[in-house]
């Protein structure tokens, strides 16, 4: 028996891109989930990068889910 997984996991409930004024409070990190056609539980990895100063910066939040595809 050969099982072929042709579809990568799909992230769900991820936040939209936003732009905030420099003095705004940055929203907390949201929980992102993933679904997959072959796996019941897909691990979602989160990374965050910060580029700038303490009151004006670009924060990049990245969620990634992978299976055998």
N, C-alpha and C. Protein backbone atom coordinates (compact mmCIF):
# COMPACT_ATOMS: atom_id res chain seq x y z
N UNK A 1 0.85 -1.17 0.00
CA UNK A 1 0.00 0.00 0.00
C UNK A 1 0.89 1.23 0.00
N UNK A 2 0.63 2.14 -0.90
CA UNK A 2 1.36 3.40 -0.97
C UNK A 2 0.36 4.53 -0.74
N UNK A 3 0.66 5.35 0.25
CA UNK A 3 -0.18 6.51 0.54
C UNK A 3 0.58 7.75 0.12
N UNK A 4 -0.02 8.54 -0.70
CA UNK A 4 0.62 9.76 -1.19
C UNK A 4 -0.13 10.97 -0.66
N UNK A 5 0.61 11.85 -0.01
CA UNK A 5 0.04 13.09 0.52
C UNK A 5 0.42 14.21 -0.44
N UNK A 6 -0.54 14.72 -1.18
CA UNK A 6 -0.27 15.75 -2.18
C UNK A 6 -0.58 17.16 -1.70
N UNK A 7 -1.13 17.28 -0.50
CA UNK A 7 -1.59 18.59 -0.04
C UNK A 7 -0.89 18.99 1.26
N UNK A 8 -0.38 20.19 1.28
CA UNK A 8 0.25 20.74 2.48
C UNK A 8 -0.83 21.13 3.49
N UNK A 9 -0.47 21.23 4.77
CA UNK A 9 -1.43 21.69 5.77
C UNK A 9 -1.91 23.11 5.45
N UNK A 10 -3.10 23.43 5.96
CA UNK A 10 -3.69 24.75 5.74
C UNK A 10 -3.82 25.44 7.08
N UNK A 11 -3.23 26.64 7.19
CA UNK A 11 -3.36 27.43 8.41
C UNK A 11 -4.75 28.03 8.49
N UNK A 12 -5.28 28.09 9.70
CA UNK A 12 -6.59 28.72 9.89
C UNK A 12 -6.54 29.64 11.10
N UNK A 13 -7.42 30.55 11.11
CA UNK A 13 -7.57 31.55 12.19
C UNK A 13 -6.32 32.39 12.41
N UNK A 14 -5.63 32.72 11.33
CA UNK A 14 -4.44 33.55 11.46
C UNK A 14 -4.85 35.03 11.33
N UNK A 15 -4.11 35.92 12.00
CA UNK A 15 -4.47 37.34 11.99
C UNK A 15 -4.12 38.01 10.66
N UNK A 16 -4.84 39.06 10.37
CA UNK A 16 -4.56 39.87 9.18
C UNK A 16 -3.37 40.78 9.46
N UNK A 17 -2.72 41.25 8.42
CA UNK A 17 -1.65 42.24 8.57
C UNK A 17 -2.26 43.53 9.10
N UNK A 18 -1.54 44.19 10.01
CA UNK A 18 -2.01 45.47 10.55
C UNK A 18 -0.86 46.45 10.60
N UNK A 19 -1.19 47.74 10.59
CA UNK A 19 -0.23 48.81 10.80
C UNK A 19 -0.73 49.62 11.98
N UNK A 20 0.15 49.87 12.94
CA UNK A 20 -0.22 50.60 14.15
C UNK A 20 0.61 51.86 14.27
N UNK A 21 0.08 52.88 14.92
CA UNK A 21 0.93 54.04 15.22
C UNK A 21 2.02 53.62 16.21
N UNK A 22 3.12 54.32 16.22
CA UNK A 22 4.28 53.92 17.02
C UNK A 22 4.00 53.85 18.52
N UNK A 23 3.01 54.59 19.01
CA UNK A 23 2.73 54.57 20.44
C UNK A 23 1.63 53.57 20.82
N UNK A 24 1.18 52.75 19.89
CA UNK A 24 0.10 51.80 20.15
C UNK A 24 0.62 50.56 20.87
N UNK A 25 -0.28 49.90 21.55
CA UNK A 25 0.05 48.62 22.19
C UNK A 25 -0.04 47.52 21.14
N UNK A 26 1.00 46.73 21.04
CA UNK A 26 1.03 45.63 20.07
C UNK A 26 0.12 44.52 20.58
N UNK A 27 -0.77 44.02 19.72
CA UNK A 27 -1.67 42.95 20.16
C UNK A 27 -0.89 41.69 20.55
N UNK A 28 -1.45 40.90 21.47
CA UNK A 28 -0.77 39.66 21.84
C UNK A 28 -0.75 38.68 20.67
N UNK A 29 0.13 37.72 20.76
CA UNK A 29 0.24 36.69 19.72
C UNK A 29 -1.01 35.82 19.74
N UNK A 30 -1.60 35.63 18.57
CA UNK A 30 -2.80 34.81 18.47
C UNK A 30 -2.42 33.34 18.29
N UNK A 31 -3.33 32.47 18.69
CA UNK A 31 -3.14 31.04 18.47
C UNK A 31 -3.61 30.69 17.08
N UNK A 32 -2.73 30.12 16.30
CA UNK A 32 -3.05 29.72 14.93
C UNK A 32 -3.06 28.19 14.88
N UNK A 33 -4.03 27.62 14.19
CA UNK A 33 -4.12 26.17 14.05
C UNK A 33 -3.97 25.79 12.59
N UNK A 34 -3.79 24.50 12.36
CA UNK A 34 -3.66 24.01 10.99
C UNK A 34 -4.44 22.71 10.85
N UNK A 35 -4.94 22.49 9.65
CA UNK A 35 -5.60 21.23 9.33
C UNK A 35 -4.85 20.57 8.18
N UNK A 36 -4.97 19.26 8.11
CA UNK A 36 -4.27 18.50 7.08
C UNK A 36 -5.13 17.31 6.68
N UNK A 37 -5.03 16.92 5.44
CA UNK A 37 -5.83 15.80 4.95
C UNK A 37 -5.32 14.44 5.44
N UNK A 38 -4.10 14.36 5.95
CA UNK A 38 -3.55 13.07 6.40
C UNK A 38 -3.26 13.01 7.90
N UNK A 39 -3.01 14.13 8.52
CA UNK A 39 -2.67 14.14 9.94
C UNK A 39 -3.78 14.75 10.76
N UNK A 40 -4.05 14.14 11.91
CA UNK A 40 -5.07 14.70 12.81
C UNK A 40 -4.54 15.92 13.57
N UNK A 41 -3.29 15.83 14.01
CA UNK A 41 -2.70 16.92 14.78
C UNK A 41 -1.48 17.46 14.04
N UNK A 42 -1.60 18.68 13.59
CA UNK A 42 -0.50 19.32 12.86
C UNK A 42 0.13 20.36 13.77
N UNK A 43 1.43 20.24 13.99
CA UNK A 43 2.14 21.20 14.82
C UNK A 43 2.34 22.50 14.05
N UNK A 44 2.07 23.61 14.71
CA UNK A 44 2.26 24.93 14.11
C UNK A 44 3.42 25.59 14.84
N UNK A 45 4.43 25.97 14.08
CA UNK A 45 5.60 26.65 14.65
C UNK A 45 5.42 28.16 14.49
N UNK A 46 5.85 28.90 15.51
CA UNK A 46 5.72 30.35 15.51
C UNK A 46 7.09 30.99 15.70
N UNK A 47 7.37 32.02 14.88
CA UNK A 47 8.57 32.83 15.07
C UNK A 47 8.18 34.30 15.00
N UNK A 48 8.97 35.12 15.66
CA UNK A 48 8.71 36.57 15.64
C UNK A 48 10.05 37.28 15.52
N UNK A 49 10.11 38.26 14.60
CA UNK A 49 11.31 39.07 14.45
C UNK A 49 10.94 40.53 14.72
N UNK A 50 11.90 41.26 15.25
CA UNK A 50 11.72 42.66 15.61
C UNK A 50 12.82 43.46 14.95
N UNK A 51 12.45 44.46 14.15
CA UNK A 51 13.43 45.28 13.45
C UNK A 51 13.09 46.74 13.67
N UNK A 52 13.90 47.45 14.47
CA UNK A 52 13.64 48.85 14.71
C UNK A 52 14.05 49.25 16.12
N UNK A 53 13.39 50.29 16.62
CA UNK A 53 13.66 50.78 17.97
C UNK A 53 12.49 50.40 18.88
N UNK A 54 12.60 50.75 20.15
CA UNK A 54 11.58 50.33 21.11
C UNK A 54 10.21 50.95 20.83
N UNK A 55 10.16 52.11 20.14
CA UNK A 55 8.85 52.72 19.90
C UNK A 55 8.47 52.84 18.42
N UNK A 56 9.32 52.44 17.51
CA UNK A 56 8.97 52.39 16.08
C UNK A 56 9.71 51.21 15.45
N UNK A 57 8.94 50.21 15.03
CA UNK A 57 9.58 48.99 14.54
C UNK A 57 8.65 48.23 13.62
N UNK A 58 9.24 47.26 12.96
CA UNK A 58 8.47 46.28 12.21
C UNK A 58 8.58 44.96 12.96
N UNK A 59 7.45 44.42 13.33
CA UNK A 59 7.40 43.12 13.98
C UNK A 59 6.80 42.15 12.98
N UNK A 60 7.52 41.09 12.69
CA UNK A 60 7.04 40.09 11.74
C UNK A 60 6.75 38.81 12.51
N UNK A 61 5.50 38.38 12.46
CA UNK A 61 5.09 37.14 13.12
C UNK A 61 4.79 36.12 12.03
N UNK A 62 5.41 34.96 12.15
CA UNK A 62 5.28 33.92 11.14
C UNK A 62 4.84 32.62 11.78
N UNK A 63 3.82 32.00 11.18
CA UNK A 63 3.35 30.69 11.61
C UNK A 63 3.61 29.73 10.46
N UNK A 64 4.07 28.54 10.77
CA UNK A 64 4.38 27.55 9.75
C UNK A 64 3.92 26.18 10.20
N UNK A 65 3.30 25.46 9.30
CA UNK A 65 2.90 24.08 9.55
C UNK A 65 3.41 23.22 8.40
N UNK A 66 3.92 22.04 8.73
CA UNK A 66 4.47 21.18 7.68
C UNK A 66 4.12 19.73 7.98
N UNK A 67 4.00 18.98 6.92
CA UNK A 67 3.86 17.53 7.02
C UNK A 67 4.85 16.93 6.04
N UNK A 68 4.58 15.80 5.52
CA UNK A 68 5.56 15.15 4.64
C UNK A 68 5.59 15.70 3.22
N UNK A 69 4.74 16.69 2.91
CA UNK A 69 4.74 17.26 1.56
C UNK A 69 5.98 18.11 1.37
